[in-house]
Amino acid sequence: MMAAVRRFLALRNKFTSSTNGLSLYFTSRQSWRERAVMVGTELCITVGGFAVVYYQHYASLRALISPLPTVAAKEKASASAEDEEVSMSAHEHRFRLFSSLEYDGQLYMTPLDFIESVTMSEPKKKRFWRSLKKQDLDKILSDAPPVWKGSSRLFRNLRERGVISYTEYLFLLCILTKPHAGFKIAFKMFDADGNEMVDKREFMVLEEIFRKKNEKKKERGGDPDSYSQLSVELYGHQGSVSSNVLKKEQPQFEPRSFWDVLRHGARIVLFSDLMEHEPENVTDTTLLVHFFGRKGKSELNFDDFYRFMDNLQTEVLEIEFLSYSKGMTTISEEDFARILLRYTTVENITGYLENVRQSIPDEKGITFEEFRTFFQFLNNLEDFTIAMQLYNYANRPIGQDEFARAVYVATGLKLTRHLVNTVFKIFDVDHDDQLSYKEFIGIMKDRLHRGSWGYKGEERFTSFKACMKKELTAK
């Protein structure tokens, strides 16, 4: 603004100096009316100049406070966090940061975008939202394989030939941190009618749950237009789909136990609360086509659901492992330490790496099976924490044998002696050959939630139900 004022004053001074020779003539000859007109004209010029300056300032200010790109643009740059005035969760911000596709105003990730979002701290390059037409989307969806053809290379094979919505992104993040024992709970959450099968309408209730949670953000204040735009980007234009589930013909309910009665009642309360709008057409995604077919008529059984979740966990771990193995069958103990610490709040990572170098001078390496087993153990960290706390209550840090035994009792997983020794060498910072709660579990809780950068100081996603509850209550 000040630069514009200076330009205006410079022009005015130039105009004044060019007319100094005539000023005496006008002063001596003009009547008081002419002088009044002269003064009025100059005043108008001054006011007009300031109006231009104010408009420029206002326009620049509007540009700063408009964080969301125009929907009609063919290629749109993703807004950075510094430009955002809309209050977003860490997940919302990260989804917008890594997403690269837009259809009908809604943003989507490709499978490659998703892989990068959970294995990298930031995108490899600046993201642009590529606008898709109906024929583009149809072509992408035609590449989605049926669920029985799924593998631990699904996302790598599809790469950019797939679309993932924001609610599916949250669902996939929950999968990555779930123990295998929790897969059944996850499946039952979608199985509204209890027939051991999940159809498309039941699965889509997940989207309605997250949408309703998002509507609560409007109560926090802020620009309603900005929130509406953000809602379209993350959830799209379509209305409620939950009433579609309720309209499905329900089988006769025959309770077999008290828990059956409780579960059935909870379903009625949940889905009744969600039925507010008429169902509308939902934009298909790669995940919906993968699970339920191109026409949406197929149903998902637990075996296929379990295999999908297990394959996703394996695929992400394979990508991380291969990024360090350089074609070998093992990664070094030091690289294993880097992977464990890369998404934590540990400040002095160098100190931990130095522990490994000094304690394990002869490199043996960590195999992928050891690597995968350890991360399966991390997904059971809640159960293991209970076992660890029993020792801590007696002020008793544990040794390697006790650690391995606690892991097996809590999770059913057997860690090799070399893997346990490596973990101790990484986290035993006081070199007492013992492992305390603070030295290990506190750090690993950060590493476990790879998709939740930005959340600090709270325990996250301890179960699939807790994962859902977290998203429903988060600001």
PDB file of C-alpha atoms in Angstrom, residues 253-386:
ATOM      1  CA  PHE A 253     -33.444 -60.148  14.560  1.00  0.00           C
ATOM      2  CA  GLU A 254     -33.065 -63.110  16.898  1.00  0.00           C
ATOM      3  CA  PRO A 255     -30.811 -62.294  19.872  1.00  0.00           C
ATOM      4  CA  ARG A 256     -28.582 -65.121  21.084  1.00  0.00           C
ATOM      5  CA  SER A 257     -27.073 -63.299  24.049  1.00  0.00           C
ATOM      6  CA  PHE A 258     -27.064 -60.055  25.995  1.00  0.00           C
ATOM      7  CA  TRP A 259     -24.257 -58.754  23.759  1.00  0.00           C
ATOM      8  CA  ASP A 260     -26.360 -59.385  20.644  1.00  0.00           C
ATOM      9  CA  VAL A 261     -29.114 -57.215  22.121  1.00  0.00           C
ATOM     10  CA  LEU A 262     -26.625 -54.485  23.003  1.00  0.00           C
ATOM     11  CA  ARG A 263     -25.001 -54.563  19.571  1.00  0.00           C
ATOM     12  CA  HIS A 264     -28.336 -54.476  17.756  1.00  0.00           C
ATOM     13  CA  GLY A 265     -29.514 -51.539  19.847  1.00  0.00           C
ATOM     14  CA  ALA A 266     -26.307 -49.626  19.177  1.00  0.00           C
ATOM     15  CA  ARG A 267     -26.801 -50.080  15.428  1.00  0.00           C
ATOM     16  CA  ILE A 268     -30.338 -48.712  15.608  1.00  0.00           C
ATOM     17  CA  VAL A 269     -29.169 -45.637  17.530  1.00  0.00           C
ATOM     18  CA  LEU A 270     -26.203 -45.012  15.202  1.00  0.00           C
ATOM     19  CA  PHE A 271     -27.951 -45.375  11.868  1.00  0.00           C
ATOM     20  CA  SER A 272     -31.161 -43.670  12.996  1.00  0.00           C
ATOM     21  CA  ASP A 273     -29.121 -40.620  13.948  1.00  0.00           C
ATOM     22  CA  LEU A 274     -27.550 -40.530  10.499  1.00  0.00           C
ATOM     23  CA  MET A 275     -30.769 -40.681   8.441  1.00  0.00           C
ATOM     24  CA  GLU A 276     -31.403 -37.041   7.583  1.00  0.00           C
ATOM     25  CA  HIS A 277     -31.281 -36.644   3.801  1.00  0.00           C
ATOM     26  CA  GLU A 278     -32.494 -38.373   0.702  1.00  0.00           C
ATOM     27  CA  PRO A 279     -29.820 -40.622  -0.812  1.00  0.00           C
ATOM     28  CA  GLU A 280     -28.131 -39.367  -3.939  1.00  0.00           C
ATOM     29  CA  ASN A 281     -25.694 -40.829  -6.429  1.00  0.00           C
ATOM     30  CA  VAL A 282     -22.197 -41.315  -5.060  1.00  0.00           C
ATOM     31  CA  THR A 283     -19.051 -40.850  -7.137  1.00  0.00           C
ATOM     32  CA  ASP A 284     -17.347 -44.213  -7.498  1.00  0.00           C
ATOM     33  CA  THR A 285     -13.717 -44.608  -6.483  1.00  0.00           C
ATOM     34  CA  THR A 286     -11.085 -47.246  -7.122  1.00  0.00           C
ATOM     35  CA  LEU A 287     -11.631 -48.714  -3.661  1.00  0.00           C
ATOM     36  CA  LEU A 288     -15.418 -48.987  -4.156  1.00  0.00           C
ATOM     37  CA  VAL A 289     -14.981 -50.684  -7.531  1.00  0.00           C
ATOM     38  CA  HIS A 290     -12.280 -52.961  -6.089  1.00  0.00           C
ATOM     39  CA  PHE A 291     -14.574 -54.068  -3.247  1.00  0.00           C
ATOM     40  CA  PHE A 292     -18.013 -54.066  -4.879  1.00  0.00           C
ATOM     41  CA  GLY A 293     -17.494 -54.241  -8.644  1.00  0.00           C
ATOM     42  CA  ARG A 294     -18.168 -51.723 -11.405  1.00  0.00           C
ATOM     43  CA  LYS A 295     -21.932 -51.939 -10.882  1.00  0.00           C
ATOM     44  CA  GLY A 296     -21.659 -51.885  -7.090  1.00  0.00           C
ATOM     45  CA  LYS A 297     -23.637 -55.113  -6.691  1.00  0.00           C
ATOM     46  CA  SER A 298     -20.913 -57.385  -5.272  1.00  0.00           C
ATOM     47  CA  GLU A 299     -20.527 -58.035  -1.549  1.00  0.00           C
ATOM     48  CA  LEU A 300     -17.365 -58.200   0.531  1.00  0.00           C
ATOM     49  CA  ASN A 301     -16.713 -61.163   2.825  1.00  0.00           C
ATOM     50  CA  PHE A 302     -14.350 -61.182   5.777  1.00  0.00           C
ATOM     51  CA  ASP A 303     -11.633 -63.258   4.082  1.00  0.00           C
ATOM     52  CA  ASP A 304     -11.312 -60.751   1.229  1.00  0.00           C
ATOM     53  CA  PHE A 305     -11.455 -57.839   3.669  1.00  0.00           C
ATOM     54  CA  TYR A 306      -8.731 -59.396   5.849  1.00  0.00           C
ATOM     55  CA  ARG A 307      -6.538 -60.078   2.815  1.00  0.00           C
ATOM     56  CA  PHE A 308      -6.899 -56.477   1.609  1.00  0.00           C
ATOM     57  CA  MET A 309      -5.896 -55.049   5.008  1.00  0.00           C
ATOM     58  CA  ASP A 310      -2.963 -57.443   5.377  1.00  0.00           C
ATOM     59  CA  ASN A 311      -1.772 -56.706   1.832  1.00  0.00           C
ATOM     60  CA  LEU A 312      -1.884 -52.955   2.447  1.00  0.00           C
ATOM     61  CA  GLN A 313       0.215 -53.235   5.599  1.00  0.00           C
ATOM     62  CA  THR A 314       2.689 -55.498   3.814  1.00  0.00           C
ATOM     63  CA  GLU A 315       2.942 -53.228   0.775  1.00  0.00           C
ATOM     64  CA  VAL A 316       3.799 -50.126   2.800  1.00  0.00           C
ATOM     65  CA  LEU A 317       6.397 -52.069   4.803  1.00  0.00           C
ATOM     66  CA  GLU A 318       7.915 -53.512   1.616  1.00  0.00           C
ATOM     67  CA  ILE A 319       8.270 -50.033   0.149  1.00  0.00           C
ATOM     68  CA  GLU A 320      10.051 -48.760   3.261  1.00  0.00           C
ATOM     69  CA  PHE A 321      12.283 -51.837   3.452  1.00  0.00           C
ATOM     70  CA  LEU A 322      13.236 -51.745  -0.239  1.00  0.00           C
ATOM     71  CA  SER A 323      14.113 -48.050  -0.036  1.00  0.00           C
ATOM     72  CA  TYR A 324      16.993 -49.038   2.285  1.00  0.00           C
ATOM     73  CA  SER A 325      17.896 -52.574   1.179  1.00  0.00           C
ATOM     74  CA  LYS A 326      19.243 -51.465  -2.238  1.00  0.00           C
ATOM     75  CA  GLY A 327      18.345 -54.802  -3.790  1.00  0.00           C
ATOM     76  CA  MET A 328      19.745 -56.883  -0.932  1.00  0.00           C
ATOM     77  CA  THR A 329      17.760 -59.286   1.235  1.00  0.00           C
ATOM     78  CA  THR A 330      18.578 -57.381   4.440  1.00  0.00           C
ATOM     79  CA  ILE A 331      18.933 -53.836   5.710  1.00  0.00           C
ATOM     80  CA  SER A 332      21.619 -52.739   8.149  1.00  0.00           C
ATOM     81  CA  GLU A 333      20.880 -52.369  11.847  1.00  0.00           C
ATOM     82  CA  GLU A 334      21.621 -48.660  11.498  1.00  0.00           C
ATOM     83  CA  ASP A 335      19.068 -48.276   8.696  1.00  0.00           C
ATOM     84  CA  PHE A 336      16.549 -50.192  10.802  1.00  0.00           C
ATOM     85  CA  ALA A 337      17.108 -47.594  13.529  1.00  0.00           C
ATOM     86  CA  ARG A 338      16.617 -44.775  11.001  1.00  0.00           C
ATOM     87  CA  ILE A 339      13.277 -46.224   9.896  1.00  0.00           C
ATOM     88  CA  LEU A 340      12.069 -46.592  13.482  1.00  0.00           C
ATOM     89  CA  LEU A 341      13.012 -43.035  14.406  1.00  0.00           C
ATOM     90  CA  ARG A 342      12.159 -41.192  11.191  1.00  0.00           C
ATOM     91  CA  TYR A 343       8.588 -40.189  12.158  1.00  0.00           C
ATOM     92  CA  THR A 344       9.113 -39.622  15.867  1.00  0.00           C
ATOM     93  CA  THR A 345       9.666 -36.496  17.952  1.00  0.00           C
ATOM     94  CA  VAL A 346      13.192 -37.608  18.894  1.00  0.00           C
ATOM     95  CA  GLU A 347      15.505 -34.633  18.438  1.00  0.00           C
ATOM     96  CA  ASN A 348      18.923 -36.279  18.746  1.00  0.00           C
ATOM     97  CA  ILE A 349      18.574 -39.150  16.291  1.00  0.00           C
ATOM     98  CA  THR A 350      22.337 -39.091  15.735  1.00  0.00           C
ATOM     99  CA  GLY A 351      22.875 -40.251  19.310  1.00  0.00           C
ATOM    100  CA  TYR A 352      20.702 -43.325  18.781  1.00  0.00           C
ATOM    101  CA  LEU A 353      22.495 -44.173  15.533  1.00  0.00           C
ATOM    102  CA  GLU A 354      25.846 -43.849  17.275  1.00  0.00           C
ATOM    103  CA  ASN A 355      24.625 -46.352  19.882  1.00  0.00           C
ATOM    104  CA  VAL A 356      24.051 -48.864  17.100  1.00  0.00           C
ATOM    105  CA  ARG A 357      27.454 -48.284  15.468  1.00  0.00           C
ATOM    106  CA  GLN A 358      29.326 -48.778  18.715  1.00  0.00           C
ATOM    107  CA  SER A 359      27.226 -51.652  20.058  1.00  0.00           C
ATOM    108  CA  ILE A 360      26.955 -53.671  16.821  1.00  0.00           C
ATOM    109  CA  PRO A 361      30.301 -53.238  15.024  1.00  0.00           C
ATOM    110  CA  ASP A 362      29.786 -56.417  12.971  1.00  0.00           C
ATOM    111  CA  GLU A 363      26.733 -55.891  10.787  1.00  0.00           C
ATOM    112  CA  LYS A 364      24.472 -58.916  10.444  1.00  0.00           C
ATOM    113  CA  GLY A 365      21.427 -57.240   8.943  1.00  0.00           C
ATOM    114  CA  ILE A 366      17.657 -57.343   9.477  1.00  0.00           C
ATOM    115  CA  THR A 367      15.589 -59.512   7.109  1.00  0.00           C
ATOM    116  CA  PHE A 368      12.199 -58.451   5.785  1.00  0.00           C
ATOM    117  CA  GLU A 369      10.448 -61.114   7.870  1.00  0.00           C
ATOM    118  CA  GLU A 370      12.079 -59.721  11.026  1.00  0.00           C
ATOM    119  CA  PHE A 371      11.184 -56.214   9.877  1.00  0.00           C
ATOM    120  CA  ARG A 372       7.555 -57.142   9.183  1.00  0.00           C
ATOM    121  CA  THR A 373       7.153 -59.067  12.451  1.00  0.00           C
ATOM    122  CA  PHE A 374       8.448 -56.119  14.448  1.00  0.00           C
ATOM    123  CA  PHE A 375       5.932 -53.729  12.903  1.00  0.00           C
ATOM    124  CA  GLN A 376       3.134 -56.222  13.470  1.00  0.00           C
ATOM    125  CA  PHE A 377       4.230 -56.113  17.095  1.00  0.00           C
ATOM    126  CA  LEU A 378       4.072 -52.302  17.054  1.00  0.00           C
ATOM    127  CA  ASN A 379       0.462 -52.517  15.895  1.00  0.00           C
ATOM    128  CA  ASN A 380      -0.166 -54.474  19.118  1.00  0.00           C
ATOM    129  CA  LEU A 381       1.604 -51.854  21.196  1.00  0.00           C
ATOM    130  CA  GLU A 382      -1.412 -51.215  23.415  1.00  0.00           C
ATOM    131  CA  ASP A 383      -1.459 -54.803  24.715  1.00  0.00           C
ATOM    132  CA  PHE A 384       2.305 -54.822  25.144  1.00  0.00           C
ATOM    133  CA  THR A 385       2.127 -51.533  27.056  1.00  0.00           C
ATOM    134  CA  ILE A 386       0.024 -53.217  29.733  1.00  0.00           C
TER     135      ILE A 386
END
